[in-house]
XYZ file of C-alpha atoms in Angstrom:
143
model
C -0.028 0.007 -0.012
C 1.321 3.455 -0.979
C 1.594 5.644 2.116
C 3.068 8.744 0.436
C 0.768 11.850 0.398
C -0.690 12.751 -2.974
C -0.067 16.316 -4.066
C -3.255 18.123 -4.853
C -3.915 18.863 -8.508
C -4.189 22.648 -8.215
C -0.765 22.779 -6.604
C 0.803 20.785 -9.525
C -0.927 23.016 -12.046
C 0.292 26.089 -10.222
C 3.899 24.847 -10.375
C 3.631 24.353 -14.095
C 1.961 27.681 -14.628
C 4.812 29.532 -12.719
C 7.386 27.708 -14.871
C 5.550 28.557 -18.047
C 5.090 32.250 -17.314
C 8.605 32.640 -16.064
C 9.964 31.325 -19.335
C 7.511 33.316 -21.414
C 8.488 36.550 -19.568
C 12.158 35.879 -19.798
C 12.283 34.886 -23.488
C 11.520 38.240 -24.964
C 14.401 38.705 -27.471
C 15.606 36.635 -30.404
C 18.915 35.810 -28.620
C 17.018 34.560 -25.483
C 14.713 32.428 -27.635
C 17.721 30.785 -29.328
C 19.354 30.160 -26.040
C 16.150 28.626 -24.614
C 15.728 26.341 -27.648
C 19.358 25.269 -27.625
C 19.267 24.629 -23.893
C 16.189 22.444 -24.308
C 17.815 20.620 -27.163
C 20.928 19.893 -25.176
C 19.085 18.834 -22.145
C 17.235 16.308 -24.382
C 20.625 15.114 -25.621
C 21.506 14.260 -22.010
C 18.112 12.567 -21.581
C 18.575 10.538 -24.793
C 21.995 9.461 -23.581
C 20.269 8.295 -20.352
C 17.644 6.410 -22.432
C 20.383 4.540 -24.373
C 22.221 3.787 -21.076
C 18.984 2.618 -19.507
C 18.271 0.305 -22.440
C 21.792 -1.168 -22.433
C 22.285 -1.636 -18.682
C 18.755 -1.608 -17.345
C 19.538 1.413 -15.077
C 20.067 5.108 -15.690
C 22.172 7.520 -13.651
C 18.975 8.597 -11.824
C 18.311 5.031 -10.752
C 15.386 4.635 -13.074
C 14.820 1.147 -14.511
C 13.083 0.167 -17.703
C 9.317 -0.170 -17.593
C 8.429 -3.395 -15.784
C 5.830 -5.780 -17.161
C 6.756 -5.619 -20.842
C 8.622 -8.180 -22.932
C 10.318 -5.356 -24.890
C 12.536 -2.588 -23.589
C 10.633 0.599 -22.723
C 12.777 3.350 -21.191
C 11.283 6.044 -18.972
C 12.389 8.889 -16.652
C 11.313 10.526 -13.418
C 8.443 12.769 -12.408
C 6.150 13.889 -15.170
C 8.057 11.665 -17.644
C 7.758 8.540 -15.641
C 5.880 6.712 -18.484
C 7.492 5.840 -21.791
C 4.790 7.597 -23.808
C 5.142 10.931 -22.079
C 8.946 10.606 -22.022
C 8.895 9.988 -25.862
C 6.926 13.145 -26.450
C 9.858 15.189 -25.162
C 11.956 13.789 -27.936
C 9.270 14.517 -30.498
C 9.382 18.140 -29.444
C 13.187 18.113 -29.636
C 13.033 16.490 -33.093
C 10.674 19.258 -34.264
C 13.166 21.941 -33.079
C 16.221 20.236 -34.650
C 14.368 19.758 -37.988
C 13.973 23.469 -38.079
C 17.727 23.791 -37.739
C 18.272 21.116 -40.458
C 15.884 22.635 -43.103
C 16.040 26.319 -42.080
C 18.354 29.021 -43.268
C 21.342 28.015 -41.110
C 24.994 27.116 -41.806
C 26.501 23.712 -42.387
C 27.824 23.436 -38.804
C 24.374 24.037 -37.354
C 22.860 21.531 -39.708
C 25.398 18.880 -38.829
C 24.687 19.383 -35.102
C 20.988 19.215 -35.744
C 21.288 15.949 -37.725
C 23.322 14.407 -34.932
C 20.848 15.614 -32.248
C 17.754 14.481 -34.116
C 19.331 11.018 -34.763
C 19.774 10.681 -30.961
C 16.187 11.669 -30.419
C 14.956 9.126 -33.000
C 16.982 6.398 -31.196
C 15.455 7.494 -27.869
C 11.938 7.512 -29.319
C 12.671 3.927 -30.609
C 13.823 2.866 -27.140
C 10.630 4.198 -25.479
C 8.755 1.881 -27.788
C 5.909 4.346 -27.960
C 3.594 3.992 -30.916
C 1.896 7.317 -30.173
C 5.275 9.083 -30.278
C 6.051 7.486 -33.673
C 2.679 8.718 -34.965
C 3.287 12.154 -33.518
C 6.776 12.255 -35.200
C 5.243 11.277 -38.535
C 2.515 13.916 -38.191
C 5.025 16.596 -37.142
C 7.288 15.621 -40.065
C 4.338 15.864 -42.479
C 3.478 19.271 -41.311
């Protein structure tokens, strides 16, 4: 039996709202927007490395194991991304951002970095084994 207290929903919504508005109010120039996008993309690189590590060894640095109860490997993370499906959607968002860098008006160096990053995100999506994330990735690519 789980004896930990459950956090009330309005409090969790409030935490997310504070985070959302702090980002929106701080990202008010083009340079800050680029910094925010690249920060998100690099954090996802770390998370994709953790997904590969979790798939190979069964354990990530955070102590998270693969999703139990499945015959196939389904990696996950902590907190809001403790399920493979929600964890995979982070990588779909990252792939959308890096595809902009691949097909946008950027230099060859930026495009190479973006191809490397999106390939790591594709591997992480594969390791989550989330059909919904693959459909979201296909839909995002089509748009």
